[in-house]
Coordinates of N, CA, C and O in Angstrom, one line a residue:
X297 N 197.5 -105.4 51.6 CA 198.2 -106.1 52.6 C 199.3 -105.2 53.1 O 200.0 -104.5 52.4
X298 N 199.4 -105.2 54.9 CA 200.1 -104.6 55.3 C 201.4 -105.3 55.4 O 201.3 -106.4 56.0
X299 N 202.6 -105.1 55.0 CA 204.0 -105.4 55.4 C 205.1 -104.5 56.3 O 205.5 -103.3 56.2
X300 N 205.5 -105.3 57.0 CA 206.7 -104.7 58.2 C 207.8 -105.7 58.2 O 207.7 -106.9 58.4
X301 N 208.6 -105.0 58.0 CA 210.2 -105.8 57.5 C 211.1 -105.4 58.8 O 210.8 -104.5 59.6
X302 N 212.1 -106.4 58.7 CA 213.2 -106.0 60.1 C 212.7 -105.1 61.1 O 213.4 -104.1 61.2
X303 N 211.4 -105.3 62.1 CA 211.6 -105.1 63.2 C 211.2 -106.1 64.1 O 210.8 -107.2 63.8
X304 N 211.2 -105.7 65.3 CA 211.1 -106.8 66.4 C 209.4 -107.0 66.8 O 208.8 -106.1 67.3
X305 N 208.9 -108.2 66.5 CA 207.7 -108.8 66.7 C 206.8 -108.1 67.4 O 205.8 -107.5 67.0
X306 N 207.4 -108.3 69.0 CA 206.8 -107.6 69.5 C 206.6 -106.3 70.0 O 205.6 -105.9 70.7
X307 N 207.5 -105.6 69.6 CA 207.2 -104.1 69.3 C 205.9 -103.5 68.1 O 205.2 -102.5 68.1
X308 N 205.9 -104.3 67.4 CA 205.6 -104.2 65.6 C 204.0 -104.4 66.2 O 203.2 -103.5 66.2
X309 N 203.9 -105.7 66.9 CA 202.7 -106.6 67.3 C 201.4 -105.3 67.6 O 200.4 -104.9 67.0
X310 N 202.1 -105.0 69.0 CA 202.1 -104.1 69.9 C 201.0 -103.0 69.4 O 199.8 -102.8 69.7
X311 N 202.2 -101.9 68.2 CA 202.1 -100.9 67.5 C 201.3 -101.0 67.0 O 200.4 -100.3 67.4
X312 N 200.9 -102.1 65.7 CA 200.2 -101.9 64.8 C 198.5 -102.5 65.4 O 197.5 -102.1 64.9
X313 N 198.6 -103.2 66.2 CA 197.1 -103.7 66.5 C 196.6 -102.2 67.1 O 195.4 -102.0 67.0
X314 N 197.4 -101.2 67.7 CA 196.6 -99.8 67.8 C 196.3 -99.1 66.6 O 195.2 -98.5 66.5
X315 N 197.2 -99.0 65.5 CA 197.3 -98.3 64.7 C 196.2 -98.9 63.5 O 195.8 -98.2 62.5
X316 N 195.9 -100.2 63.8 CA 194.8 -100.5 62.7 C 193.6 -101.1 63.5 O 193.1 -102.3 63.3
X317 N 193.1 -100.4 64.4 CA 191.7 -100.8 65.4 C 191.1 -101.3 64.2 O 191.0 -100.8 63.1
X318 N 190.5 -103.0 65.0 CA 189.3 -103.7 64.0 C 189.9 -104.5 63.3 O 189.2 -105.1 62.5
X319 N 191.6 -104.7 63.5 CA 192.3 -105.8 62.3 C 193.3 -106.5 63.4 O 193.9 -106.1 64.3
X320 N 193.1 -108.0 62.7 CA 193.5 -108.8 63.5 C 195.3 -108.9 62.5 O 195.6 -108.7 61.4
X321 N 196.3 -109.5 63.8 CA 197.4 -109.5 63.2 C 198.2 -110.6 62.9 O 198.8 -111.0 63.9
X322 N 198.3 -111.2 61.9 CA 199.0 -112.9 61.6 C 200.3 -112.5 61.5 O 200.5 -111.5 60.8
X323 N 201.5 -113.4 62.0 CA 202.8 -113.8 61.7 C 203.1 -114.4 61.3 O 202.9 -115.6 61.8
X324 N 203.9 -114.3 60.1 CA 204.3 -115.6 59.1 C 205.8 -115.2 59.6 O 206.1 -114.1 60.0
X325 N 206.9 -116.2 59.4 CA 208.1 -115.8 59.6 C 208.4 -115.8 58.0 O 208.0 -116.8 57.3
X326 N 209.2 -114.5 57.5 CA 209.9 -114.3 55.9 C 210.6 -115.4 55.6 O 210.3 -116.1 54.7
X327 N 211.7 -115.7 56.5 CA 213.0 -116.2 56.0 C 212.8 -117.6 57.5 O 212.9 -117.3 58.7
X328 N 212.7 -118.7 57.1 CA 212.3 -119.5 57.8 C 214.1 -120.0 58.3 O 214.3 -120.0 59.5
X329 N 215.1 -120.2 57.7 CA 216.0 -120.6 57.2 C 217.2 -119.7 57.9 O 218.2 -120.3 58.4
X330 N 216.9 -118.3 58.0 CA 218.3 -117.7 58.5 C 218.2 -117.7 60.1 O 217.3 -118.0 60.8
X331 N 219.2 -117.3 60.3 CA 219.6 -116.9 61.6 C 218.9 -115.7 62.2 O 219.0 -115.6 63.4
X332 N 218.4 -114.8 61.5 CA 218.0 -113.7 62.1 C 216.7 -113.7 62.1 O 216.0 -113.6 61.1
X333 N 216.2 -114.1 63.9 CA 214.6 -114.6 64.3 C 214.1 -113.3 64.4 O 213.1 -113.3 65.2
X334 N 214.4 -112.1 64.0 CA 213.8 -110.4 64.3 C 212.8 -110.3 63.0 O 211.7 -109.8 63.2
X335 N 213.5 -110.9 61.3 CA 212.7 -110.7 60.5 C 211.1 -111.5 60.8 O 210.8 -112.6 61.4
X336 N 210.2 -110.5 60.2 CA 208.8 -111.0 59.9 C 207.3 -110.5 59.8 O 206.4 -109.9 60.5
X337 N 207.3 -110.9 58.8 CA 205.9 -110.4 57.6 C 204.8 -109.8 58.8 O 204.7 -110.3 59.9
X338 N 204.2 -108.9 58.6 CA 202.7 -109.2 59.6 C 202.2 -108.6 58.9 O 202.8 -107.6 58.4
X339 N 200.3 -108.7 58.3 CA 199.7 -109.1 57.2 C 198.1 -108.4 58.3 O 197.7 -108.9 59.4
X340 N 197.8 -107.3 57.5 CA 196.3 -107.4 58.8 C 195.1 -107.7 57.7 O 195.0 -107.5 56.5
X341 N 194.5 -108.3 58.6 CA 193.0 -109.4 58.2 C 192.0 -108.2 58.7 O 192.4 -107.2 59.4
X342 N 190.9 -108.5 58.3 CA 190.0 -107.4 58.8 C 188.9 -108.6 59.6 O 188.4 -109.6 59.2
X343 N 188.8 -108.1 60.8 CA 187.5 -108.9 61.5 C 186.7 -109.5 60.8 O 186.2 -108.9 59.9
X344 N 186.2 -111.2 61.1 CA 185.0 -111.4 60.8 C 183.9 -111.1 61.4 O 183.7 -111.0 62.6
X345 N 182.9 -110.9 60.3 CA 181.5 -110.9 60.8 C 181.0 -111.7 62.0 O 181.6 -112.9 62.0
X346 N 180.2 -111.6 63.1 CA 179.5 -111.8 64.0 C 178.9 -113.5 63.8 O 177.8 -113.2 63.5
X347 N 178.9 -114.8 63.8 CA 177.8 -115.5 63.9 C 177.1 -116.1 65.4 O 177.7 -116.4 66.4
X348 N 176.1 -116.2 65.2 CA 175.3 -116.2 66.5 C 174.8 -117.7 66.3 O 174.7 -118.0 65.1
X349 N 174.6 -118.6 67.0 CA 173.8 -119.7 67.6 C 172.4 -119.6 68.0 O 172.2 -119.3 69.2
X350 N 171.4 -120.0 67.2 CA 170.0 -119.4 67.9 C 170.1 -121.2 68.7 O 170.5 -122.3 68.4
X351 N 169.4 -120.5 69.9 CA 168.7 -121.8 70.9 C 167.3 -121.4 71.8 O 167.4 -120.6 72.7
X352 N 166.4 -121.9 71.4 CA 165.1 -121.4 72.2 C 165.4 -121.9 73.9 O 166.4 -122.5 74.4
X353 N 164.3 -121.4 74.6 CA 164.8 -121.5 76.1 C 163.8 -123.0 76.1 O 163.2 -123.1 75.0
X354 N 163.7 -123.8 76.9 CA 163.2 -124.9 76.8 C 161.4 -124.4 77.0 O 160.7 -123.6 77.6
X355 N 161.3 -125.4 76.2 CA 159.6 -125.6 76.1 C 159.3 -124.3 74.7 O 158.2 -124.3 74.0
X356 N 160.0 -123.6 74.6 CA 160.0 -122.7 73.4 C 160.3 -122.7 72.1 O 161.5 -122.8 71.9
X357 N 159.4 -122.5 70.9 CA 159.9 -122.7 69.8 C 160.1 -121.2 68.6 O 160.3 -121.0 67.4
X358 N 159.9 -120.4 69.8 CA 160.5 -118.9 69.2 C 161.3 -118.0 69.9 O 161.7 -118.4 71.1
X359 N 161.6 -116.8 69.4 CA 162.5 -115.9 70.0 C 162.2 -114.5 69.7 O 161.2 -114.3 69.1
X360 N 163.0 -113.5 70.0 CA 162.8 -112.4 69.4 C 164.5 -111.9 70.1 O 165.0 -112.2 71.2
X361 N 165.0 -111.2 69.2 CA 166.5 -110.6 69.6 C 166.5 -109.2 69.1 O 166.2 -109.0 67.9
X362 N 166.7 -108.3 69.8 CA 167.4 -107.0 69.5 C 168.5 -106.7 69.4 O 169.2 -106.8 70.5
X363 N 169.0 -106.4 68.7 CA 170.7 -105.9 68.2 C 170.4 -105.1 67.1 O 169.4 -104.5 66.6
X364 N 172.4 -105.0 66.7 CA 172.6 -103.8 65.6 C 173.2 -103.7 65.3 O 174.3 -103.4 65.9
X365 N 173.1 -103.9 63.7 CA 174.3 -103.9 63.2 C 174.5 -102.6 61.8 O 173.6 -102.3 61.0
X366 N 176.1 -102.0 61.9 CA 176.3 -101.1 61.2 C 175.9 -101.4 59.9 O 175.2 -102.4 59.8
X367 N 176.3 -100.5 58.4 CA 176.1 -100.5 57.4 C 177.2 -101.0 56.9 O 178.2 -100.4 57.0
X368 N 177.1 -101.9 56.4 CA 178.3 -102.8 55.6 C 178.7 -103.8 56.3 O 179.4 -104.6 55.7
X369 N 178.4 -104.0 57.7 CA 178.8 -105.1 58.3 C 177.4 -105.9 58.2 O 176.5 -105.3 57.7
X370 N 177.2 -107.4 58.6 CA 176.3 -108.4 59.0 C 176.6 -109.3 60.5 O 177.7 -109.5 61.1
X371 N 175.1 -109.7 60.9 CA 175.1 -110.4 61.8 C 174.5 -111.5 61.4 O 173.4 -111.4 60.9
X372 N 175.0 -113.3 61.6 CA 174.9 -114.0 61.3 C 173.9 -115.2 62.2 O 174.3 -115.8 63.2
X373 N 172.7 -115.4 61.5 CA 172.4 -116.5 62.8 C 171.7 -117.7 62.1 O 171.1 -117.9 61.1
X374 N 172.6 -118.5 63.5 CA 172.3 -120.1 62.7 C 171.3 -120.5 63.6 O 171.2 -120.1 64.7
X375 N 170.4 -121.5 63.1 CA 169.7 -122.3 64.0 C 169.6 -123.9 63.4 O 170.3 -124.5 62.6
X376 N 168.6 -124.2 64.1 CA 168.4 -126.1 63.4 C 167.3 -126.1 63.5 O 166.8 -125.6 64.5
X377 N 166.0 -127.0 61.7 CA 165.3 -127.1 61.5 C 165.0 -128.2 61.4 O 166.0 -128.9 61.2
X378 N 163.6 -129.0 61.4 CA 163.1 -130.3 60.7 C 162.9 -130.0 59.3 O 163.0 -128.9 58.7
X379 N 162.8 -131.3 58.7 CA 162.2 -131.0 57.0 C 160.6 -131.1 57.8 O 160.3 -131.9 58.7
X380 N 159.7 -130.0 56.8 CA 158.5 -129.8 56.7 C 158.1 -128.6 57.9 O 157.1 -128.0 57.9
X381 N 159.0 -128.5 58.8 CA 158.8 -127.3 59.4 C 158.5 -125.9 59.1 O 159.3 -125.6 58.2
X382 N 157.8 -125.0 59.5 CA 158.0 -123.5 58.8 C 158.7 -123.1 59.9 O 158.7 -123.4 61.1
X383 N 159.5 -122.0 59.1 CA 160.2 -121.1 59.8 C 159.8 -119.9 59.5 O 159.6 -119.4 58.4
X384 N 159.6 -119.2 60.7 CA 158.7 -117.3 60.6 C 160.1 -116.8 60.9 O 160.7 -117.0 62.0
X385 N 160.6 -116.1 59.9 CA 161.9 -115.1 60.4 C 161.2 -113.7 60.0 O 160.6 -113.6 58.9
X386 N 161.3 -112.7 60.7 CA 161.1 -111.1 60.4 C 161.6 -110.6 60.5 O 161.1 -110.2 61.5
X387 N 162.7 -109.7 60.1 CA 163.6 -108.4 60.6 C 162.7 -107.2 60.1 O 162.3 -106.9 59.0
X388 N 162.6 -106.6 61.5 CA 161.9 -105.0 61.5 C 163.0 -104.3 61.9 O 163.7 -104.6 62.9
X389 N 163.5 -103.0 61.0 CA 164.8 -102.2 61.1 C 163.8 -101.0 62.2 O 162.5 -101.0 62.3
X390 N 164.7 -100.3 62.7 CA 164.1 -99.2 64.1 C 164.4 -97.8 63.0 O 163.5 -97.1 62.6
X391 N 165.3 -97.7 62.7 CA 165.5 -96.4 61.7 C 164.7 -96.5 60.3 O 164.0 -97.4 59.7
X392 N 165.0 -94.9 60.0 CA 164.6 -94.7 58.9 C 165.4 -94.6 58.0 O 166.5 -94.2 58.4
X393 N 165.2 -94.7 56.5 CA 166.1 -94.5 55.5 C 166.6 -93.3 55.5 O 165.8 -92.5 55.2
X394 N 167.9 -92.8 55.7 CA 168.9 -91.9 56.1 C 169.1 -91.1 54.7 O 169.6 -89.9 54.8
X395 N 168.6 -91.7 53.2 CA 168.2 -90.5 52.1 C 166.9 -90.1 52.2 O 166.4 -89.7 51.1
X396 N 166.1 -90.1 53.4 CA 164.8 -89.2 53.4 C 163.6 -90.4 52.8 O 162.5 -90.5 53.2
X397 N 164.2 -91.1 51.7 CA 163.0 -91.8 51.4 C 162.1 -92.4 52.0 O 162.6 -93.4 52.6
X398 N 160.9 -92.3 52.2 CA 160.0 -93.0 53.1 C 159.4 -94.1 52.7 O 158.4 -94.5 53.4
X399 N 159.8 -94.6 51.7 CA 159.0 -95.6 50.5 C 159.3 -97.1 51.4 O 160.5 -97.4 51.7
X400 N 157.9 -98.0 51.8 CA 158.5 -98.9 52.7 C 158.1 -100.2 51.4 O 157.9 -101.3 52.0
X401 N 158.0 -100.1 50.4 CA 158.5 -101.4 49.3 C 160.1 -101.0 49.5 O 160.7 -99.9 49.9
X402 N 160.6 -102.4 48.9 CA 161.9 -102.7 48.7 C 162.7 -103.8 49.6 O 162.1 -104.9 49.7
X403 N 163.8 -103.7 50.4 CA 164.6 -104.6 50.5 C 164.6 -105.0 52.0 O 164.8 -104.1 52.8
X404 N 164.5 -105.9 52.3 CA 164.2 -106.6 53.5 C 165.0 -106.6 54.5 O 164.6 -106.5 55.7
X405 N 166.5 -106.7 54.0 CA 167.3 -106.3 55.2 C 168.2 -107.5 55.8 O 169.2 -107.4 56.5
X406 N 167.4 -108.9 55.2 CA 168.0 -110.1 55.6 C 168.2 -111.1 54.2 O 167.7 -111.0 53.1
X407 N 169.2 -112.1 54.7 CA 169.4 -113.2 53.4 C 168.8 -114.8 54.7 O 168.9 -114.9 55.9
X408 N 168.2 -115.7 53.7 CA 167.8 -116.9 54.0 C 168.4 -117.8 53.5 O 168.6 -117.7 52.3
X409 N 168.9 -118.8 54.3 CA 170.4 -119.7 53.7 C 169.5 -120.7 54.8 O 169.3 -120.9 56.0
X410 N 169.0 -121.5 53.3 CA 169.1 -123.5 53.8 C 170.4 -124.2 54.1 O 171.6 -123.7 54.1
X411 N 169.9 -125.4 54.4 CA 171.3 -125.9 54.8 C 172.1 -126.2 53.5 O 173.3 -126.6 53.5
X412 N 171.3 -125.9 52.2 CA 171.8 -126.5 50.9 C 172.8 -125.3 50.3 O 173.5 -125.6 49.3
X413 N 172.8 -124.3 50.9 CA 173.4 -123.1 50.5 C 173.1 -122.1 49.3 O 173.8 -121.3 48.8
X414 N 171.5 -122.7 49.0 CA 171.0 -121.9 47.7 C 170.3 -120.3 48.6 O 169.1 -120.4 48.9
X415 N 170.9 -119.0 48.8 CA 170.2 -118.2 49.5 C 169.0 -117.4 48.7 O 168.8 -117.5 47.5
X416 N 168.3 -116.7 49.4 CA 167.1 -116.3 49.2 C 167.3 -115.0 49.7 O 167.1 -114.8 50.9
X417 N 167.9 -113.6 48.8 CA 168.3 -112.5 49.5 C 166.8 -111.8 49.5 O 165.9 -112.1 48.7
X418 N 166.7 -110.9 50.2 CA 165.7 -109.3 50.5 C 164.6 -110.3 50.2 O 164.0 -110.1 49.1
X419 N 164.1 -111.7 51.1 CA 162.6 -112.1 50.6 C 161.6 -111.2 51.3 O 161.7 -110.7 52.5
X420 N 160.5 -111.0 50.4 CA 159.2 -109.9 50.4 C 158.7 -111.3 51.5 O 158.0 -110.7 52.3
X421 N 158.7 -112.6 51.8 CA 157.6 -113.3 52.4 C 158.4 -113.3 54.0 O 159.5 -112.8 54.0
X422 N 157.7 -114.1 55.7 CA 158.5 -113.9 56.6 C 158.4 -115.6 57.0 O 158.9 -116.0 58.1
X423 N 157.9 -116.5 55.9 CA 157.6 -117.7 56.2 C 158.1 -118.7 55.1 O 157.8 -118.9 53.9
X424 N 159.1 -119.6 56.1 CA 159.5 -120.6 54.9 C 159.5 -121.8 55.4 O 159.4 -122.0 56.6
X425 N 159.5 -122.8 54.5 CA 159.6 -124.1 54.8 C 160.5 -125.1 54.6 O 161.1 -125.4 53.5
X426 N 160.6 -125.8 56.0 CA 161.9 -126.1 56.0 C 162.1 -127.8 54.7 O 161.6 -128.9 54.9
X427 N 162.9 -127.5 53.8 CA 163.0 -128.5 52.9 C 164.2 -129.5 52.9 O 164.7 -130.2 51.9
X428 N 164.6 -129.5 54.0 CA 165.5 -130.8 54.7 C 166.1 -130.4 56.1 O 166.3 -129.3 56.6
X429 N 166.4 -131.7 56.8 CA 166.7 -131.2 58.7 C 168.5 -130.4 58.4 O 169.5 -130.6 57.6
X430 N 168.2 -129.6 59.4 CA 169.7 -129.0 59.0 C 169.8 -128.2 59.7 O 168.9 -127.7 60.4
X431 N 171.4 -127.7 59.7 CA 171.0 -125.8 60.4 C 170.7 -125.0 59.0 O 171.0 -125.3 57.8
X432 N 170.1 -124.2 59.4 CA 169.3 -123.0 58.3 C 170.3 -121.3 59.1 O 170.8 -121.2 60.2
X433 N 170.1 -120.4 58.0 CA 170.9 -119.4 58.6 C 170.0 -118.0 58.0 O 169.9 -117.7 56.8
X434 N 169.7 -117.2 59.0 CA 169.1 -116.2 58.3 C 170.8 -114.9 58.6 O 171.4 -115.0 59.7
X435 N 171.2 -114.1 57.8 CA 172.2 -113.0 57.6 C 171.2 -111.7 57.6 O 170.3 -111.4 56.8
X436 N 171.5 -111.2 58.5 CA 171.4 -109.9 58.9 C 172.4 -108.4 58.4 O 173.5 -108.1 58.7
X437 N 171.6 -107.6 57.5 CA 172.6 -106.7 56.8 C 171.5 -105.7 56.2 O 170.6 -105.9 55.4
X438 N 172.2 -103.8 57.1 CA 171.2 -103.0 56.6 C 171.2 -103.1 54.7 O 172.0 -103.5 53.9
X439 N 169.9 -102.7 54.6 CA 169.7 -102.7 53.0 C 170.4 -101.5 52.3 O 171.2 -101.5 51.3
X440 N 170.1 -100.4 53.1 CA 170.8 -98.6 52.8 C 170.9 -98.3 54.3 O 170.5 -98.7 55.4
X441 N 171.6 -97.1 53.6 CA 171.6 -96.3 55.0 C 170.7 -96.1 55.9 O 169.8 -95.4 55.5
X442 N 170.7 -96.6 57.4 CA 169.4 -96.1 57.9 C 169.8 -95.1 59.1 O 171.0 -95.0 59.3
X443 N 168.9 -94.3 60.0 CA 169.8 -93.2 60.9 C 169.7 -94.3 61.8 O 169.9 -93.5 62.6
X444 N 169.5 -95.5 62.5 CA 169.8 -95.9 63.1 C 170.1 -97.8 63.0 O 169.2 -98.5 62.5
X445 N 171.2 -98.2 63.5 CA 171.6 -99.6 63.0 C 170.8 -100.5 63.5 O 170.7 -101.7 63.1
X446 N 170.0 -99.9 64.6 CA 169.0 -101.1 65.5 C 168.4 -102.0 65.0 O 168.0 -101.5 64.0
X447 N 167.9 -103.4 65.0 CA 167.0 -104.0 63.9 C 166.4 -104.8 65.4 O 167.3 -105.0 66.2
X448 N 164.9 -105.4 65.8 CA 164.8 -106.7 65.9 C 164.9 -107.8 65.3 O 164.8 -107.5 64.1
X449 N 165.0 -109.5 65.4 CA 164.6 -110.3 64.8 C 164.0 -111.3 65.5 O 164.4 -111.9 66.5
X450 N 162.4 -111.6 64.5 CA 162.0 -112.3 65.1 C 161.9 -114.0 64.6 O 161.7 -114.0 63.4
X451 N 162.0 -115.4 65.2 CA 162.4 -116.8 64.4 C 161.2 -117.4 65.5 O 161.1 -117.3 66.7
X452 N 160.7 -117.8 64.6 CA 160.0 -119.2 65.5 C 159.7 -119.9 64.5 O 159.4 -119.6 63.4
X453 N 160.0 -121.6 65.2 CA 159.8 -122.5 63.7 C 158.8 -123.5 64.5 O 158.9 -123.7 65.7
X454 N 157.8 -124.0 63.7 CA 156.7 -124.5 64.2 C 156.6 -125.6 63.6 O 155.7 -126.4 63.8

């Protein structure tokens, strides 16, 4: 946690939202109590992750989305299911694994979150069923390094 004592808000504000690109800046006042409205805490948060709203275009019950997201960050997407529906989610990454390995077993690249919040990380299947009406959430997050962050994803629930 970042702290800045006796100076003026908005100078401090100003300063530090350059000086820490990517962190957002909260004001708490120190001393609620005194006379001197100059003191005050400022505390940097680090951005949240991305979440996205899936909505099909009318008459449609799939999608496909290209995006990209870096290594250690996630992209977040919610949608709304029936119970007994399947859901086809696929994420196909565009890069390759950035330690050379070419081995395509292993980790999938996405997490599957019911509305019950029990998740289902790196699943090997691209078909699930929906086991009560809800929003459902697939998380998007490279597995390793890859040389490039690009991924598609594809959702259709039938």
């Amino acid at each position: 946690m970042l702290s800045f004592f006796h100076k003026h808000l908005t100078t401090w504000t100003v300063g530090a939202a350059s000086l820490l690109s990517g962190y957002i800046l909260y004001q708490i006042p120190v001393f609620a109590n005194t006379p001197n409205t100059n003191r005050v805490l400022l505390t940097a948060q680090p951005k949240k992750d991305p979440i996205y709203r899936v909505k099909f275009a009318p008459g449609s019950s799939s999608t496909v989305i290209k995006s990209s997201v870096r290594f250690g960050k996630k992209d977040t997407y919610v949608f709304h299911a029936r119970k007994g529906q399947t859901i086809i989610a696929l994420v196909t990454w565009n890069g390759q694994r950035a330690d050379g390995n070419n081995d395509e077993q292993g980790l999938s690249g996405f997490t599957f979150v019911p509305p019950s919040g029990e998740a289902i990380v790196d699943p090997q299947d691209d078909r699930f069923t929906a086991t009560s009406t809800g929003d459902y959430k697939v998380i998007v997050a490279q597995p390793y390094r890859l040389t490039s962050p690009k991924y598609t994803f594809e959702l259709a629930i039938r």
